[in-house]
Coordinates of N, CA and C in Angstrom, one line a residue:
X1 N 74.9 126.2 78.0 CA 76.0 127.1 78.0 C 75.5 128.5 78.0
X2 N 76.0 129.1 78.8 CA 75.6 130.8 79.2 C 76.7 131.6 78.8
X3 N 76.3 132.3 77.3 CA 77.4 133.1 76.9 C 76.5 134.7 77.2
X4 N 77.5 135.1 78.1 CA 76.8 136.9 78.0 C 77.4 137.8 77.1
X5 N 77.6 138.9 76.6 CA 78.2 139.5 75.6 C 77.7 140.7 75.9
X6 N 78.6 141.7 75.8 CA 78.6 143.4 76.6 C 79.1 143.8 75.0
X7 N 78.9 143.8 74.1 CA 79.4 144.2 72.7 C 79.2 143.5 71.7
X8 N 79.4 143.7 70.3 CA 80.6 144.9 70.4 C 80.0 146.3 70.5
X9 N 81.1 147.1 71.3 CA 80.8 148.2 71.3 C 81.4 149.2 70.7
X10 N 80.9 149.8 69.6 CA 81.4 150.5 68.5 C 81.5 151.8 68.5
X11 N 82.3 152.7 68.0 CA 82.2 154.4 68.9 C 82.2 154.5 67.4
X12 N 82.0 155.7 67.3 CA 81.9 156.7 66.0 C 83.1 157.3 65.6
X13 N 84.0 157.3 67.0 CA 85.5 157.8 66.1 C 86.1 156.2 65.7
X14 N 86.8 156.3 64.2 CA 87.1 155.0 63.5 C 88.5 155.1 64.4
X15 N 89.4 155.9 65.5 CA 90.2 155.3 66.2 C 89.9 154.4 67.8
X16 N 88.6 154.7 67.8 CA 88.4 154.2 69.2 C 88.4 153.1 68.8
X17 N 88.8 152.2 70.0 CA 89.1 150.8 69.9 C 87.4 150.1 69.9
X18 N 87.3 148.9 69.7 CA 86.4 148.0 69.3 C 86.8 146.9 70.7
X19 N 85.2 146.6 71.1 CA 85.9 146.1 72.2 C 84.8 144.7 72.7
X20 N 84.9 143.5 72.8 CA 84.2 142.3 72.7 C 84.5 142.3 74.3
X21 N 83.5 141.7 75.2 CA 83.9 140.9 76.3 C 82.9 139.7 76.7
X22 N 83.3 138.5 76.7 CA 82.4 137.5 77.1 C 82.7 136.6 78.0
X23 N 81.8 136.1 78.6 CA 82.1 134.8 79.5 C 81.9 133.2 79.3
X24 N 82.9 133.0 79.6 CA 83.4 131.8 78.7 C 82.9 130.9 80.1
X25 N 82.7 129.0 79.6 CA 82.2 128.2 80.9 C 83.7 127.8 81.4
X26 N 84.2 127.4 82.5 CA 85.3 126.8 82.3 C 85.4 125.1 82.1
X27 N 85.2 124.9 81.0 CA 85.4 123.7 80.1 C 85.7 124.2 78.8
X28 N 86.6 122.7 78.5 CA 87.3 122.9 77.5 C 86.6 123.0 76.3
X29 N 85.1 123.5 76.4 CA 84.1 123.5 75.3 C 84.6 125.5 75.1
X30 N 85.0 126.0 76.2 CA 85.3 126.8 76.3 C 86.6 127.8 74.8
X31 N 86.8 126.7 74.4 CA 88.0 126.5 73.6 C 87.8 126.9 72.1
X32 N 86.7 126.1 71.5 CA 86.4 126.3 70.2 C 85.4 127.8 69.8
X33 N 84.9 128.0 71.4 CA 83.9 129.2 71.4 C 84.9 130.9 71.2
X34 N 85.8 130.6 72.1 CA 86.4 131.3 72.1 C 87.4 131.7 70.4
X35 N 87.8 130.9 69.8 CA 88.7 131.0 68.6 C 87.4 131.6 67.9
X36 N 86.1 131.0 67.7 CA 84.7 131.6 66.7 C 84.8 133.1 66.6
X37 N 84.6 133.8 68.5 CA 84.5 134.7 68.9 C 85.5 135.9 67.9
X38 N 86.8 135.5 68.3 CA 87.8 136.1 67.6 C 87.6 135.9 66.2
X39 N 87.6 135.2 65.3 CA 87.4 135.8 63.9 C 86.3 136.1 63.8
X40 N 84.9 135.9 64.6 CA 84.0 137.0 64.0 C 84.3 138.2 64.4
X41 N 85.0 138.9 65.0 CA 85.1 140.1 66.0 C 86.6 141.0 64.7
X42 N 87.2 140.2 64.3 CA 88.5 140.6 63.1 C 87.8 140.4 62.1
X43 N 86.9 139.8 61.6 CA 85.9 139.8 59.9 C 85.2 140.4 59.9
X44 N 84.5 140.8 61.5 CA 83.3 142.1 61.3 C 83.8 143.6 60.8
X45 N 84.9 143.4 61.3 CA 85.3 145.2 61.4 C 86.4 144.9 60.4
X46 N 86.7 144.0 59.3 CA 87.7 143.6 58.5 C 88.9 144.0 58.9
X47 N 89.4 143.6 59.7 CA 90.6 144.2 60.8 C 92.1 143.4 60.1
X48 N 92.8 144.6 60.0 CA 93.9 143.4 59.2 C 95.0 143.0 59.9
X49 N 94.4 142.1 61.2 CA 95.9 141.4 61.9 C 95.1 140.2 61.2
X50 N 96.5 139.1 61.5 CA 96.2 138.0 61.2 C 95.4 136.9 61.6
X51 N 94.4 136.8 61.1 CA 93.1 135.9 61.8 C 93.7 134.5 62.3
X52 N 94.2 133.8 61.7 CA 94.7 132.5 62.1 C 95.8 132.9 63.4
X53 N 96.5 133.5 63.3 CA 97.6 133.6 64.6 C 96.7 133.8 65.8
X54 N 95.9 135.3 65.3 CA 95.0 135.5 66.8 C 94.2 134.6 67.3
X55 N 93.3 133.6 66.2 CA 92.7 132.4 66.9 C 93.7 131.1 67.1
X56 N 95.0 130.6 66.4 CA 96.0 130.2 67.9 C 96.3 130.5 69.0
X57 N 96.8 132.0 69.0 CA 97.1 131.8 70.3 C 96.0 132.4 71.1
X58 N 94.7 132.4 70.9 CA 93.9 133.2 71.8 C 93.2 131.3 72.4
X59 N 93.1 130.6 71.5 CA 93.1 128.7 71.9 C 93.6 128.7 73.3
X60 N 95.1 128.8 72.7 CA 95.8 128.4 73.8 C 95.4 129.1 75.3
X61 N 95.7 130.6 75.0 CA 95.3 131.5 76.3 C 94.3 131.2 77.4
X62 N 93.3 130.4 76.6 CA 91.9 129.8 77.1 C 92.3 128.4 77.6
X63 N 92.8 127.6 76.3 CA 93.1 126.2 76.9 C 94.0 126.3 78.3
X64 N 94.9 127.0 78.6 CA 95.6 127.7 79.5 C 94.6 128.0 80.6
X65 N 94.0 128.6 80.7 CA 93.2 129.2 82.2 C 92.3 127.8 82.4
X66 N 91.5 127.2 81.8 CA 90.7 126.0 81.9 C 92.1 125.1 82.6
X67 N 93.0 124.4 82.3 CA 93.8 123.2 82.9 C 94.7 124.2 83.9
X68 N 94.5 125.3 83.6 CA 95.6 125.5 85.4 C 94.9 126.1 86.2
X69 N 93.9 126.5 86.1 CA 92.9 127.2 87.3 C 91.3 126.4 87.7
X70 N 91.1 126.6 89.3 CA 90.1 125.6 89.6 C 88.4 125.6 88.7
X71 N 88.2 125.0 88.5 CA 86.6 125.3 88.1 C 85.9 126.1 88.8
X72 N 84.5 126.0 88.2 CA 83.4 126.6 88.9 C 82.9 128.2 88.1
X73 N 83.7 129.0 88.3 CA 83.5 130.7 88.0 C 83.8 130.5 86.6
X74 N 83.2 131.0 85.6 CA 83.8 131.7 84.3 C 85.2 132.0 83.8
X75 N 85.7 132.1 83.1 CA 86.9 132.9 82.8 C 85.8 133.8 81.8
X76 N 86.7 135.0 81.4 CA 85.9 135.8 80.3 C 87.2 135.9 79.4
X77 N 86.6 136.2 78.4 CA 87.8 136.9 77.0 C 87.3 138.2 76.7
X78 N 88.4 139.1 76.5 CA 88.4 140.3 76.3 C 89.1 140.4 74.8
X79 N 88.1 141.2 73.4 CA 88.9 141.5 72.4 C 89.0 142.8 72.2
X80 N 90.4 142.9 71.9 CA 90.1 144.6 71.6 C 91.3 145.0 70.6
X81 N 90.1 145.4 69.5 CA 90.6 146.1 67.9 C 91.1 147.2 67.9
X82 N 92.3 147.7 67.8 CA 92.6 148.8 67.7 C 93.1 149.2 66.2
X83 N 93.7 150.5 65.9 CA 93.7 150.6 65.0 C 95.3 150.2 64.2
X84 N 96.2 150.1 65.7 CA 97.5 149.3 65.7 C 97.3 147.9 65.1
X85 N 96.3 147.6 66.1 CA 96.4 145.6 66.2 C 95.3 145.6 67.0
X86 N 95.4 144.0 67.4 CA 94.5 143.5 68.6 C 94.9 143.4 69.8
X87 N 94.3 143.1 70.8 CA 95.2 142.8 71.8 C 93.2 141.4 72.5
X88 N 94.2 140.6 72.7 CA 92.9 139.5 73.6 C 93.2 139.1 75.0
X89 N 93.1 139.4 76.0 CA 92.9 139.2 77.2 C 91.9 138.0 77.7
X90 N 92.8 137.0 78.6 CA 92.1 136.1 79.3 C 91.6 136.4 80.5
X91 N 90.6 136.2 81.4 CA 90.8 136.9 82.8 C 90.2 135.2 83.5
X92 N 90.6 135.0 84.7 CA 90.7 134.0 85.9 C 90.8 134.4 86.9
X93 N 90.3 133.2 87.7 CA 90.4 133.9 89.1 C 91.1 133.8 90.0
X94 N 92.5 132.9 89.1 CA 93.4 132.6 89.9 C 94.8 133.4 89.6
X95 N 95.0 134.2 90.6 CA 95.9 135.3 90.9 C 98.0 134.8 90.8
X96 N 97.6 133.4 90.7 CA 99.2 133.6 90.2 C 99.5 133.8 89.0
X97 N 100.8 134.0 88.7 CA 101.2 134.2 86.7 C 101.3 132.8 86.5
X98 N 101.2 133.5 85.4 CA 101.2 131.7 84.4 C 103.0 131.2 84.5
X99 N 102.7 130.4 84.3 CA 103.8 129.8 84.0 C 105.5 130.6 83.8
X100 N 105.7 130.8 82.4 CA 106.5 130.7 82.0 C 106.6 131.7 80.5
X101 N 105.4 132.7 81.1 CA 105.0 133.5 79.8 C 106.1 134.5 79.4
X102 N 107.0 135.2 80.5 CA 107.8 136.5 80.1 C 108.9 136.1 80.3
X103 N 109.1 134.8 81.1 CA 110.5 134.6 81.4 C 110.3 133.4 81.0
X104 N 111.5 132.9 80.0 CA 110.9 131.5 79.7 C 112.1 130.3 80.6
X105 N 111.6 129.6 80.8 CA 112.3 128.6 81.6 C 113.5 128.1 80.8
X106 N 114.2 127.2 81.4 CA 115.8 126.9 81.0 C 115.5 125.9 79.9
X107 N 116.3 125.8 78.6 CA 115.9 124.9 77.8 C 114.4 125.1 77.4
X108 N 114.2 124.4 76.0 CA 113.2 124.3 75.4 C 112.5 123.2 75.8
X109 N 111.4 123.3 75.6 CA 110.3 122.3 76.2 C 110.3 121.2 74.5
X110 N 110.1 119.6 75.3 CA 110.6 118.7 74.6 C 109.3 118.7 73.6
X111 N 110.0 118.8 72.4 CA 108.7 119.0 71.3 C 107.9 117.7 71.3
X112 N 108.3 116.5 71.5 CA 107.1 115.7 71.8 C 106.1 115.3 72.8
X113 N 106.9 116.5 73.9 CA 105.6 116.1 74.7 C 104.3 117.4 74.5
X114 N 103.6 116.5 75.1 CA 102.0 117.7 74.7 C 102.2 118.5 75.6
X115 N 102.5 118.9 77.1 CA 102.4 120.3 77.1 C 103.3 121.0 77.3
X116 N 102.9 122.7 77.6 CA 104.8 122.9 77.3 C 105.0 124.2 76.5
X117 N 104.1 124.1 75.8 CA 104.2 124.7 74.5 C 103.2 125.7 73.7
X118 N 102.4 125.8 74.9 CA 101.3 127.2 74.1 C 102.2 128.3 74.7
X119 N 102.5 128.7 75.6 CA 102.9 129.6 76.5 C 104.2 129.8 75.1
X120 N 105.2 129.2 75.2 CA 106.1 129.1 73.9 C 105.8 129.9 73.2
X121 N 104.3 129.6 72.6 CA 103.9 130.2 70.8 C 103.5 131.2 71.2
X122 N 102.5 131.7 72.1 CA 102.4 133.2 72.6 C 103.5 134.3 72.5
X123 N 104.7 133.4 73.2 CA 105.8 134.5 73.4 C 106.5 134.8 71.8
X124 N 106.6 133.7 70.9 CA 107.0 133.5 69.8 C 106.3 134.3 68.6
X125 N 104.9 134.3 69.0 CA 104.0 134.5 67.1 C 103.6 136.1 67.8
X126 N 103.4 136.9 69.1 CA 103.1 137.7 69.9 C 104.0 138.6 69.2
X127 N 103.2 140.1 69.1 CA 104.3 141.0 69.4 C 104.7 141.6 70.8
X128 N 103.8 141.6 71.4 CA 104.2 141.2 72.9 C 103.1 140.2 73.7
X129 N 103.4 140.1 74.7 CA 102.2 139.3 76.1 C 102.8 139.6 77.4
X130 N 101.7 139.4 77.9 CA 102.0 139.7 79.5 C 101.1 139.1 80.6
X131 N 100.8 139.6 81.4 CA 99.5 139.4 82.4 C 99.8 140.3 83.7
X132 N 98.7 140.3 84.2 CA 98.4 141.5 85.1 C 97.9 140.7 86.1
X133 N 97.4 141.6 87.4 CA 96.9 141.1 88.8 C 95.4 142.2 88.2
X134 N 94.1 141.7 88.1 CA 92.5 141.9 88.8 C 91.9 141.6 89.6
X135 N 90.9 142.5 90.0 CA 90.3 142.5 91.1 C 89.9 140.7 91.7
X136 N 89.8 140.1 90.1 CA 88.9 139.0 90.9 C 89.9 137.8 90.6
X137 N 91.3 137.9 90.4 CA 92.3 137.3 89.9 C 93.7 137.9 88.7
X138 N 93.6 137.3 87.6 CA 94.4 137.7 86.7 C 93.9 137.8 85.4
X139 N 94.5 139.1 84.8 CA 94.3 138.6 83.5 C 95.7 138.6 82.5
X140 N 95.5 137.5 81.6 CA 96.8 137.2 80.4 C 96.6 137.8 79.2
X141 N 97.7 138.3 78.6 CA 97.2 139.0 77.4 C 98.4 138.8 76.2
X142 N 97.8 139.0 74.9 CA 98.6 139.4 74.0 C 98.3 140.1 73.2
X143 N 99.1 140.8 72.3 CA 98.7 141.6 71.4 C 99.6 141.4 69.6
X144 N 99.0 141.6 68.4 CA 98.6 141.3 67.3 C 98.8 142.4 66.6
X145 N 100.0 142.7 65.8 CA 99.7 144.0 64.7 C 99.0 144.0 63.8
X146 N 98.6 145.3 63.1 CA 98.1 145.5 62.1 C 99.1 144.5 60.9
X147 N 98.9 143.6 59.8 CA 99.4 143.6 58.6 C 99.0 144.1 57.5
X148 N 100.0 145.4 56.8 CA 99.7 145.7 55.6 C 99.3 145.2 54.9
X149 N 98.0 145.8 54.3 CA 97.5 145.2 53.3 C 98.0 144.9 52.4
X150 N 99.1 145.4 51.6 CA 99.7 144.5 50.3 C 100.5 143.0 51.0
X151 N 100.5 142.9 51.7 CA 101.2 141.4 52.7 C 100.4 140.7 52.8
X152 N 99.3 141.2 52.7 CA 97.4 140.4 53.3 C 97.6 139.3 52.2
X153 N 97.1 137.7 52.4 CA 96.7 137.0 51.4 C 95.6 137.4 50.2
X154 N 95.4 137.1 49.3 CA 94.2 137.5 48.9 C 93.0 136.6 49.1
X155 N 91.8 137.0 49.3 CA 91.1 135.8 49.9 C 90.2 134.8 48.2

């Protein structure tokens, strides 16, 4: 497995954003690499969004581009620490929108079945999400506030 990594790249002003980008294989090994990625990238820089939410739904975002887009090419993940929050970007090369991310379809998706339901928790745990058109397809995104640190668990 060929992970390349352009970061992190760290500026000297403490507002410039912090910014990870890697290439992920497209298999679903793809999956566990990418959640690691994200809490090392929020533990390095002690970043106070919430580590568990951002490695849910950053799972999903990935398990997402792996089962609806063809093989072959990479997807990459984009992290970026701001001083607001995070924001994690999927990129693929397949140029249609997902699903059912901004506009959610009629009715709730039936909670026993398996899928259905990442797109859901994105829109749900997210303080926003979206996705865009790139040069070499799309990318999906969400973004993660800061939580005050008296809210912070204690570790």
């Amino acid at each position: 497995m060929s992970c390349s990594m352009n970061g992190p790249a760290l500026y000297e002003l403490p507002s410039a954003p912090a910014s990870w980008r890697v290439a992920l294989p497209h298999t679903a090994a793809a999956v566990p690499v990418a959640r690691a990625l994200v809490r090392t990238a929020l533990a390095e820089l002690e970043h106070g969004t919430d580590c568990d939410t951002a490695e849910l739904l950053t799972a999903e975002l990935v398990a997402n581009a792996v089962e609806h887009t063809s093989g072959g090419t990479p997807i990459e993940l984009v992290v970026e620490l701001m001083p607001s929050g995070c924001q994690v970007e999927v990129h693929d090369t397949d140029p249609a929108p997902p699903g059912d991310l901004t506009c959610p379809a009629a009715g709730m998706p039936d909670p026993w079945q398996e899928h259905g339901r990442g797109l859901l928790l994105i829109r749900a745990l997210s303080s926003s999400c979206g996705h865009r058109p790139t040069e070499s397809g799309k990318a999906v995104w969400f973004r993660l506030p800061v939580v005050p640190a008296q809210r912070r668990p204690s570790a």
